[in-house]
Coordinates of C-alpha atoms and ligand atoms in Angstrom, one line a residue:
M1 CA 15.5 14.9 16.3
P2 CA 18.2 15.8 13.5
A3 CA 17.6 12.8 10.9
V4 CA 14.0 11.3 10.4
V5 CA 13.8 8.5 7.8
L6 CA 10.5 7.9 6.0
V7 CA 9.8 4.6 4.6
G8 CA 7.0 2.6 2.7
A9 CA 5.5 0.2 5.0
Q10 CA 4.0 -1.7 2.2
W11 CA 4.5 -2.3 -1.6
G12 CA 4.9 1.4 -2.4
D13 CA 2.6 4.1 -3.2
E14 CA 1.8 4.6 0.3
G15 CA 1.5 8.5 -0.1
K16 CA 5.1 9.2 0.9
G17 CA 5.0 12.1 -1.4
K18 CA 2.5 13.9 0.4
I19 CA 3.9 13.0 3.9
T20 CA 7.4 14.3 2.6
D21 CA 6.0 17.5 1.5
F22 CA 4.3 17.9 4.9
L23 CA 7.2 17.3 7.0
A24 CA 9.4 19.0 4.4
E25 CA 7.9 22.2 6.3
A26 CA 10.0 21.5 9.4
A27 CA 12.9 20.2 7.9
D28 CA 15.9 21.6 6.6
C29 CA 17.1 19.3 3.9
V30 CA 15.1 16.4 2.0
V31 CA 17.0 13.3 0.6
R32 CA 16.3 10.6 -1.9
Y33 CA 18.4 7.4 -1.3
Q34 CA 17.6 4.8 -3.6
G35 CA 15.6 4.0 -6.7
G36 CA 15.3 6.3 -9.2
S37 CA 12.5 7.3 -12.1
N38 CA 10.6 4.1 -11.4
A39 CA 9.3 6.3 -8.2
G40 CA 6.4 8.4 -8.4
H41 CA 5.8 10.9 -5.6
T42 CA 2.1 12.9 -6.1
V43 CA 1.8 16.2 -4.0
E44 CA -1.3 18.1 -4.5
L45 CA -1.0 22.0 -3.1
D46 CA -4.0 24.4 -3.5
H47 CA -4.4 24.5 -6.9
E48 CA -1.8 22.3 -8.4
K49 CA -0.8 18.7 -8.7
F50 CA 2.9 17.9 -9.2
M51 CA 4.3 14.5 -9.8
L52 CA 7.8 13.9 -8.8
H53 CA 10.2 11.0 -10.0
L54 CA 13.4 11.7 -9.1
I55 CA 13.7 15.1 -7.3
P56 CA 12.7 14.7 -3.7
S57 CA 9.3 16.2 -2.8
G58 CA 10.6 19.0 -0.7
I59 CA 11.5 20.8 -3.7
L60 CA 8.1 22.7 -3.3
H61 CA 9.3 24.2 -0.5
P62 CA 11.6 27.1 -1.8
T63 CA 14.1 27.3 0.9
K64 CA 14.9 23.7 1.8
L65 CA 18.0 21.8 0.5
C66 CA 17.2 19.0 -1.7
V67 CA 19.5 16.3 -2.4
I68 CA 19.7 13.1 -4.5
G69 CA 21.9 10.7 -2.8
N70 CA 24.6 8.2 -4.2
G71 CA 22.1 5.4 -3.9
V72 CA 19.9 6.5 -6.5
V73 CA 19.9 5.5 -10.3
I74 CA 19.6 8.7 -12.5
D75 CA 18.3 9.0 -15.7
L76 CA 19.9 12.0 -16.6
G77 CA 17.3 13.2 -19.3
K78 CA 14.4 12.5 -16.8
V79 CA 15.8 14.6 -14.0
I80 CA 16.5 17.7 -16.5
E81 CA 12.9 17.2 -17.8
E82 CA 11.7 17.3 -14.0
I83 CA 14.0 20.4 -13.3
N84 CA 12.5 22.1 -16.5
G85 CA 9.2 21.3 -15.7
L86 CA 9.2 22.7 -12.2
Q87 CA 10.8 25.9 -13.1
Q88 CA 8.6 26.3 -15.7
R89 CA 5.8 26.4 -13.0
G90 CA 7.9 28.9 -11.4
I91 CA 9.6 26.4 -8.5
D92 CA 13.1 27.4 -7.5
T93 CA 15.5 24.3 -8.0
S94 CA 18.5 26.0 -7.3
N95 CA 18.8 24.0 -4.0
L96 CA 18.7 21.0 -5.4
R97 CA 22.2 18.9 -5.2
I98 CA 22.7 15.7 -6.8
S99 CA 25.6 13.1 -5.7
N100 CA 28.8 12.6 -7.9
R101 CA 28.3 9.0 -6.8
A102 CA 25.1 8.3 -8.1
S103 CA 24.6 5.8 -10.8
V104 CA 23.8 6.6 -14.3
V105 CA 20.9 4.9 -16.3
M106 CA 22.0 4.5 -19.7
P107 CA 19.7 3.8 -22.8
Y108 CA 20.7 0.4 -22.8
H109 CA 19.8 -0.6 -19.4
K110 CA 15.9 0.6 -20.2
K111 CA 16.0 -1.5 -23.2
I112 CA 17.4 -4.5 -21.4
D113 CA 14.9 -3.9 -18.6
E114 CA 12.3 -3.9 -21.2
I115 CA 13.5 -6.9 -22.9
E116 CA 14.2 -9.3 -19.8
D117 CA 11.0 -8.2 -18.2
R118 CA 9.1 -9.9 -21.2
T119 CA 10.4 -13.4 -19.6
K120 CA 11.0 -12.5 -16.2
K121 CA 7.6 -11.1 -16.1
I122 CA 8.1 -8.9 -12.8
G123 CA 6.4 -6.3 -14.1
T124 CA 8.9 -3.8 -14.0
T125 CA 8.6 0.0 -14.7
K126 CA 11.0 -0.4 -17.6
R127 CA 12.8 2.6 -16.4
G128 CA 16.0 0.6 -16.3
I129 CA 16.3 0.4 -12.8
G130 CA 17.5 -3.1 -12.3
P131 CA 20.1 -3.2 -14.8
T132 CA 21.5 -0.1 -13.8
Y133 CA 22.0 -1.8 -10.1
A134 CA 23.3 -4.8 -11.8
D135 CA 25.9 -2.9 -13.6
K136 CA 26.7 -0.9 -10.6
I137 CA 27.2 -4.1 -8.5
S138 CA 29.3 -5.9 -11.4
R139 CA 31.3 -2.7 -11.4
T140 CA 30.6 -2.0 -15.0
G141 CA 28.4 0.7 -14.3
F142 CA 29.2 4.9 -14.7
R143 CA 28.6 7.5 -11.9
I144 CA 27.6 11.0 -12.4
G145 CA 31.1 12.1 -11.6
D146 CA 32.6 9.8 -14.3
L147 CA 31.1 12.0 -16.7
L148 CA 33.0 14.8 -15.9
H149 CA 35.9 13.3 -17.0
E150 CA 35.3 13.3 -20.8
E151 CA 38.2 11.3 -22.3
D152 CA 38.7 8.5 -19.7
F153 CA 35.0 8.1 -19.9
R154 CA 34.8 7.8 -23.3
E155 CA 37.4 5.0 -23.7
K156 CA 35.4 2.8 -20.7
F157 CA 31.9 3.8 -22.3
T158 CA 32.5 2.6 -25.7
A159 CA 34.1 -0.6 -24.3
E160 CA 30.8 -1.1 -22.0
V161 CA 28.4 -0.4 -25.2
A162 CA 30.3 -2.7 -27.4
R163 CA 29.9 -5.6 -24.6
K164 CA 26.3 -4.5 -24.4
N165 CA 25.6 -4.6 -28.1
R166 CA 27.0 -8.3 -28.4
L167 CA 24.5 -9.1 -25.6
L168 CA 21.5 -7.3 -27.5
V169 CA 22.5 -8.2 -30.6
E170 CA 23.6 -11.7 -30.5
F171 CA 21.8 -13.0 -27.8
Y172 CA 18.4 -10.9 -27.8
N173 CA 18.5 -10.3 -31.6
E174 CA 17.9 -6.5 -31.3
P175 CA 19.5 -3.6 -32.9
G176 CA 22.5 -2.1 -30.7
F177 CA 23.6 1.3 -29.7
D178 CA 25.8 3.9 -31.0
A179 CA 28.2 4.8 -28.5
E180 CA 29.3 8.1 -29.9
E181 CA 25.4 9.0 -30.5
I182 CA 24.9 8.4 -26.6
M183 CA 28.3 10.3 -25.8
A184 CA 26.9 13.3 -27.5
Q185 CA 23.6 13.0 -25.5
L186 CA 25.4 12.7 -22.1
M187 CA 28.0 15.4 -22.3
A188 CA 25.3 17.8 -23.3
Q189 CA 23.2 16.7 -20.1
I190 CA 26.0 16.6 -17.7
E191 CA 26.7 20.0 -18.9
I192 CA 23.2 21.2 -17.8
L193 CA 23.3 19.4 -14.4
K194 CA 27.2 20.6 -13.1
P195 CA 25.7 23.3 -11.1
Y196 CA 23.7 20.8 -9.2
I197 CA 26.9 17.8 -8.7
A198 CA 28.2 18.0 -5.3
D199 CA 29.8 15.6 -2.9
T200 CA 26.5 15.0 -1.0
G201 CA 27.7 13.1 1.5
L202 CA 30.2 15.6 2.8
L203 CA 27.3 17.8 2.2
L204 CA 24.9 16.0 4.5
H205 CA 27.6 15.2 7.1
N206 CA 28.1 18.7 7.5
T207 CA 24.1 19.6 7.3
L208 CA 23.6 17.2 10.3
K209 CA 26.8 18.6 12.1
A210 CA 25.2 22.2 12.0
G211 CA 22.4 21.2 14.0
Q212 CA 19.8 21.1 11.2
K213 CA 17.0 19.0 10.3
V214 CA 17.3 16.1 7.7
L215 CA 14.4 14.2 6.1
F216 CA 15.2 11.2 4.3
E217 CA 12.6 10.2 1.7
G218 CA 12.4 6.5 0.6
A219 CA 10.9 5.5 -2.4
Q220 CA 8.7 2.2 -3.2
G221 CA 8.2 0.3 0.0
T222 CA 9.4 -2.3 2.7
L223 CA 8.2 -5.3 0.4
L224 CA 10.0 -3.9 -2.5
D225 CA 13.5 -4.1 -0.9
I226 CA 16.1 -6.4 -2.7
D227 CA 16.9 -8.3 0.5
H228 CA 13.9 -8.1 2.5
G229 CA 10.9 -7.8 0.2
T230 CA 9.1 -10.2 -1.9
Y231 CA 11.6 -11.5 -3.9
P232 CA 12.3 -11.7 -6.9
Y233 CA 9.3 -9.4 -7.2
V234 CA 10.9 -6.4 -5.9
T235 CA 13.0 -3.5 -7.0
S236 CA 16.6 -3.8 -7.2
S237 CA 17.4 -1.2 -4.2
Y238 CA 17.1 -0.8 -0.6
P239 CA 13.8 1.1 0.2
T240 CA 14.0 -0.1 3.7
A241 CA 15.4 2.3 6.5
G242 CA 19.0 0.6 6.3
G243 CA 19.2 2.1 2.6
A244 CA 18.9 5.7 4.0
C245 CA 22.7 5.0 5.5
V246 CA 24.2 3.4 2.3
G247 CA 22.4 5.3 -0.1
T248 CA 23.7 8.8 1.6
G249 CA 26.9 8.2 3.3
I250 CA 25.6 9.1 6.7
G251 CA 26.0 6.8 9.6
P252 CA 22.9 5.0 11.5
T253 CA 23.8 6.9 14.8
E254 CA 22.5 10.1 13.1
I255 CA 19.0 8.6 12.7
G256 CA 16.5 9.4 15.6
R257 CA 13.1 8.3 14.1
V258 CA 11.9 6.1 11.2
I259 CA 8.5 6.5 10.3
G260 CA 6.6 4.1 8.1
V261 CA 3.9 5.2 6.0
A262 CA 0.9 2.8 5.6
K263 CA -1.9 3.4 3.6
A264 CA -5.2 2.4 5.5
Y265 CA -5.7 -0.6 2.9
T266 CA -3.0 -2.3 0.7
T267 CA -1.9 -2.3 -2.9
R268 CA 0.6 -3.5 -5.3
V269 CA 1.6 -2.9 -8.7
G270 CA 3.2 -5.5 -10.6
E271 CA 3.3 -9.2 -10.3
G272 CA 4.2 -11.2 -7.0
P273 CA 2.3 -12.6 -4.2
F274 CA -0.5 -10.7 -2.3
P275 CA -2.5 -12.6 -0.1
A276 CA -5.1 -10.1 1.0
E277 CA -5.8 -9.0 -2.3
L278 CA -9.2 -8.5 -3.6
L279 CA -10.2 -9.7 -7.0
D280 CA -13.8 -8.6 -6.3
E281 CA -15.9 -5.9 -6.6
T282 CA -14.5 -4.6 -2.8
G283 CA -11.2 -4.6 -4.4
E284 CA -12.7 -2.8 -7.4
L285 CA -14.0 0.2 -4.9
F286 CA -10.9 0.4 -3.5
R287 CA -9.2 1.3 -7.1
T288 CA -12.0 3.7 -8.1
R289 CA -12.3 5.5 -4.2
G290 CA -8.8 5.7 -4.0
A291 CA -7.6 6.7 -7.6
E292 CA -5.5 3.4 -7.4
F293 CA -3.5 3.9 -10.6
G294 CA 0.3 3.9 -10.7
T295 CA 1.8 7.6 -11.2
T296 CA 4.8 6.4 -13.3
T297 CA 3.0 3.9 -15.4
G298 CA -0.3 4.4 -15.2
R299 CA -1.1 0.9 -14.4
P300 CA -4.3 0.1 -12.3
R301 CA -3.1 -1.1 -8.7
R302 CA -4.0 -4.3 -7.2
C303 CA -5.8 -4.0 -3.9
G304 CA -6.8 -5.4 -0.7
W305 CA -7.6 -4.7 3.1
L306 CA -4.9 -3.5 5.3
D307 CA -2.4 -6.5 6.2
T308 CA -0.9 -6.3 9.5
V309 CA 1.0 -8.9 9.1
I310 CA 2.9 -6.8 6.6
L311 CA 3.0 -4.1 8.9
R312 CA 4.4 -5.8 11.8
Y313 CA 7.1 -6.9 9.6
A314 CA 7.9 -3.6 8.2
A315 CA 8.2 -2.4 11.9
R316 CA 10.7 -5.1 12.7
I317 CA 12.6 -4.3 9.4
N318 CA 12.8 -0.7 9.6
G319 CA 13.0 -0.2 13.5
L320 CA 9.7 2.0 12.7
T321 CA 9.1 4.5 15.4
D322 CA 5.9 6.1 14.4
L323 CA 3.3 5.5 11.6
A324 CA 1.9 7.6 9.4
I325 CA -1.5 6.1 8.0
T326 CA -2.5 7.6 4.7
K327 CA -5.9 7.6 2.7
L328 CA -8.1 6.7 5.5
D329 CA -10.8 8.7 3.9
V330 CA -11.1 5.9 1.3
L331 CA -12.6 3.9 3.8
D332 CA -15.6 6.5 4.3
S333 CA -18.2 4.4 3.0
F334 CA -17.6 1.1 3.7
P335 CA -20.4 -0.5 6.4
T336 CA -17.9 -2.7 8.0
I337 CA -13.9 -2.9 7.5
K338 CA -11.7 -5.8 7.4
I339 CA -8.1 -6.2 8.7
C340 CA -6.1 -9.1 8.3
V341 CA -4.2 -10.2 11.5
A342 CA -2.8 -13.6 10.3
Y343 CA -2.3 -16.0 7.6
R344 CA -3.3 -19.5 7.2
Y345 CA -0.8 -21.8 5.5
K346 CA -1.3 -25.6 5.2
G347 CA -3.5 -25.6 8.7
E348 CA -0.8 -23.6 10.5
R349 CA -1.6 -20.0 11.9
L350 CA 1.2 -17.6 10.8
T351 CA 1.6 -14.3 12.7
E352 CA 4.8 -13.5 11.2
F353 CA 5.5 -12.5 7.5
P354 CA 7.1 -15.5 5.9
D355 CA 10.6 -15.8 4.5
S356 CA 9.8 -18.1 1.6
L357 CA 7.7 -16.8 -1.4
H358 CA 6.8 -20.4 -1.9
V359 CA 5.0 -20.1 1.8
L360 CA 3.7 -16.6 1.0
E361 CA 2.0 -17.7 -2.2
D362 CA 0.1 -20.3 -0.3
C363 CA -1.3 -18.2 2.8
V364 CA -4.6 -17.4 3.0
P365 CA -5.6 -14.2 5.4
E366 CA -7.4 -14.4 8.4
Y367 CA -9.4 -11.3 9.1
I368 CA -11.1 -9.7 11.7
E369 CA -14.0 -7.0 11.0
M370 CA -14.6 -3.8 12.7
P371 CA -17.8 -1.3 12.2
G372 CA -17.3 1.2 9.4
W373 CA -17.6 5.1 10.2
N374 CA -20.1 5.7 7.3
Q375 CA -19.1 9.4 7.1
E376 CA -16.8 11.9 5.5
I377 CA -13.7 12.5 7.5
S378 CA -11.5 14.8 4.8
H379 CA -12.5 17.9 6.1
I380 CA -11.7 16.9 10.0
T381 CA -8.6 18.6 11.4
E382 CA -8.4 17.3 14.8
Y383 CA -7.7 13.8 15.9
A384 CA -10.4 13.9 18.5
D385 CA -13.1 15.2 16.0
L386 CA -12.6 11.8 14.0
P387 CA -15.5 9.4 14.5
L388 CA -15.1 7.0 17.3
A389 CA -15.2 4.2 14.6
T390 CA -12.3 5.5 12.8
Q391 CA -10.4 6.1 16.3
A392 CA -11.0 2.8 17.2
Y393 CA -9.8 1.5 13.6
I394 CA -6.6 3.3 13.8
A395 CA -6.2 2.2 17.8
K396 CA -6.6 -1.5 16.3
I397 CA -3.8 -0.9 13.7
E398 CA -1.7 0.3 16.5
E399 CA -1.9 -2.6 18.5
L400 CA -1.5 -5.1 15.8
S401 CA 1.5 -3.4 14.2
G402 CA 3.0 -2.4 17.7
V403 CA 3.7 1.2 16.4
K404 CA 1.8 4.2 17.2
Q405 CA 0.4 6.8 14.8
A406 CA 2.0 9.9 14.6
L407 CA -0.1 11.6 11.9
V408 CA -3.0 10.2 9.7
S409 CA -3.9 11.5 6.5
V410 CA -7.5 12.1 5.3
G411 CA -7.1 13.5 1.9
P412 CA -4.3 14.6 -0.8
K413 CA -3.9 18.3 0.0
R414 CA -1.5 19.4 2.6
D415 CA -4.3 20.4 5.1
Q416 CA -5.8 17.1 5.2
T417 CA -3.5 15.7 7.8
I418 CA -3.7 15.4 11.4
V419 CA -0.6 15.3 13.6
T420 CA -0.7 14.1 17.1
T421 CA 3.1 13.8 17.4
R422 CA 5.5 16.7 16.2
L423 CA 8.4 14.5 14.3
F424 CA 11.2 16.8 14.2
Ligands
IMP1 P1 11.3 -1.6 -11.1 O1 11.9 -1.1 -9.9 O2 11.2 -1.1 -12.3 O3 12.7 -2.7 -11.4 O4 10.3 -2.4 -10.9 C1 10.0 -3.5 -10.0 C2 9.0 -3.5 -9.1 O5 8.9 -2.7 -8.3 C3 7.6 -4.1 -9.9 O6 6.7 -4.6 -9.4 C4 7.3 -2.7 -9.8 O7 5.8 -2.3 -10.3 C5 7.4 -2.2 -8.6 N1 7.7 -1.0 -8.2 C6 9.0 -0.1 -8.7 N2 8.7 1.2 -8.2 C7 7.3 1.3 -7.8 C8 6.7 2.6 -6.8 O8 7.4 3.6 -7.0 N3 5.6 2.4 -6.2 C9 5.1 0.8 -6.5 N4 5.5 -0.3 -6.9 C10 7.0 0.3 -7.4

C-alpha cells in the first residue's frame, strides 16, 4: 500500500507521534500535511524522549525522507530550533524537506492569536495558527517561497505590517511591529532553511511513482477539524484524512489506507463541549496515570471514558480502514470500564455525532460497563497474550466503531506495540 494516512480520531493527543515513529520503520517517507507548532508529538526511544512540533516524527529514522507539506504553517524560528535540537542529539536532519508553498507564521500572527483568544476563549496554543491560516485564506499571507525573492517580499511585507499595526495599535491598543526588524530576522532564518526548501508536491509525486511507501502524519484530531470538528472550538486546518491531499498536493487515489489513532479513553485540551468528560476523581485518575498534560502548552487535559459516538464519526469522516488503539495500559487498574455508546438529548437517543454545537452541549452520555482486567499489560507483545477482558474491550470498540484494530499500544516505547495487521 504506497500511501497511508494516519489521523487522530478524537480531539488530538491520541499518541500519533509514537505510532508514526513505529510505522516509519516500514515507510520510505513521512509527511506532515497541516497544523504547525501547535502540535506536540512525543516519541520515546530506549533512553531518550523527543518532543516534535513541526518536523515529522519519522526524522528519528535516519534514512527516511521527511516532508513538511504546503498545508503546514511554519514558524521559522521554531523549525530551526527543532532542527538544531535534533542535530545536537546526533539526529541527521539532511533528509528533511520543507514545501516552498507552506505559509509562514509571523510574529504578529502570534500576537493577534494571543490577543483574540482573550475574548474568543477557544483556548488556543497561542502559536499564531488561526491568524496565519486566516491570512492564507484572505490571500494576505506569505509563503516560504516568497521569502526567497527579497525585494518583492520587502515591498509586500512592509505594507502588510503597516496594515497589521493599524489593527494592533488602533483597534487593540497594543504596540505595533517594526517591519525592518522582522525582515532582518526572516532573511537570516530563510538563509538557514534554504537547503531544506523544495517543491514537495513534485517530490512526493515522484516518490510515490517510484513505488516508495509514504506515511502522512496528521496532527491534532478529527474533532479539531475546521469543518468537521466542534466549531468554533477547533484548530484552523484540516486534520482529517482529506487534508492529506490538499496539504501536500497528492491526489486522493494515491491513498490506500487510513489509520485512525484513538486513545483507549478520551481527552481534550482547550475549551468546547465534551459529553463524556469526567470532572470527578476518575477523570483525575486518567490525568495522573496517563500523564495527560499538553506537550506544547503543559495544560492539564480534560479526561473521560472512551466515546464511541466520536469514533463512529471519525470512521465516517476519514474513511478509516484501521484503528490504532493507544494507552490501553492506562486502564490497567480500573475494576470496571465504561464506554459511551450514544448520547441522550432532550429525551432522544442519538447514535450519530450531532452537527450542531448547541445540541452537543446538552448531550448526556449513555454508557455500557465492562469488566476491567486489573493487571499490568505493558510488557505484553502478542495480542493473544492480552487478558481476555482487554481483548473483549477491544472487540467492543471494533463493534461500536465499525473499524478493526490493526495495532494496540501498551506503553510509550517502540517495543510496547502489538501489531495484528501489516499496514504497509
Ligand atoms: P490552535 O490550534 O492553537 O489555534 O488551538 C485551537 C484548539 O485546538 C485549542 O482547543 C487547542 O487546545 C487545540 N489544539 C491545537 N493543537 C492541538 C494538539 O496538537 N493537540 C490537542 N489539541 C490541540
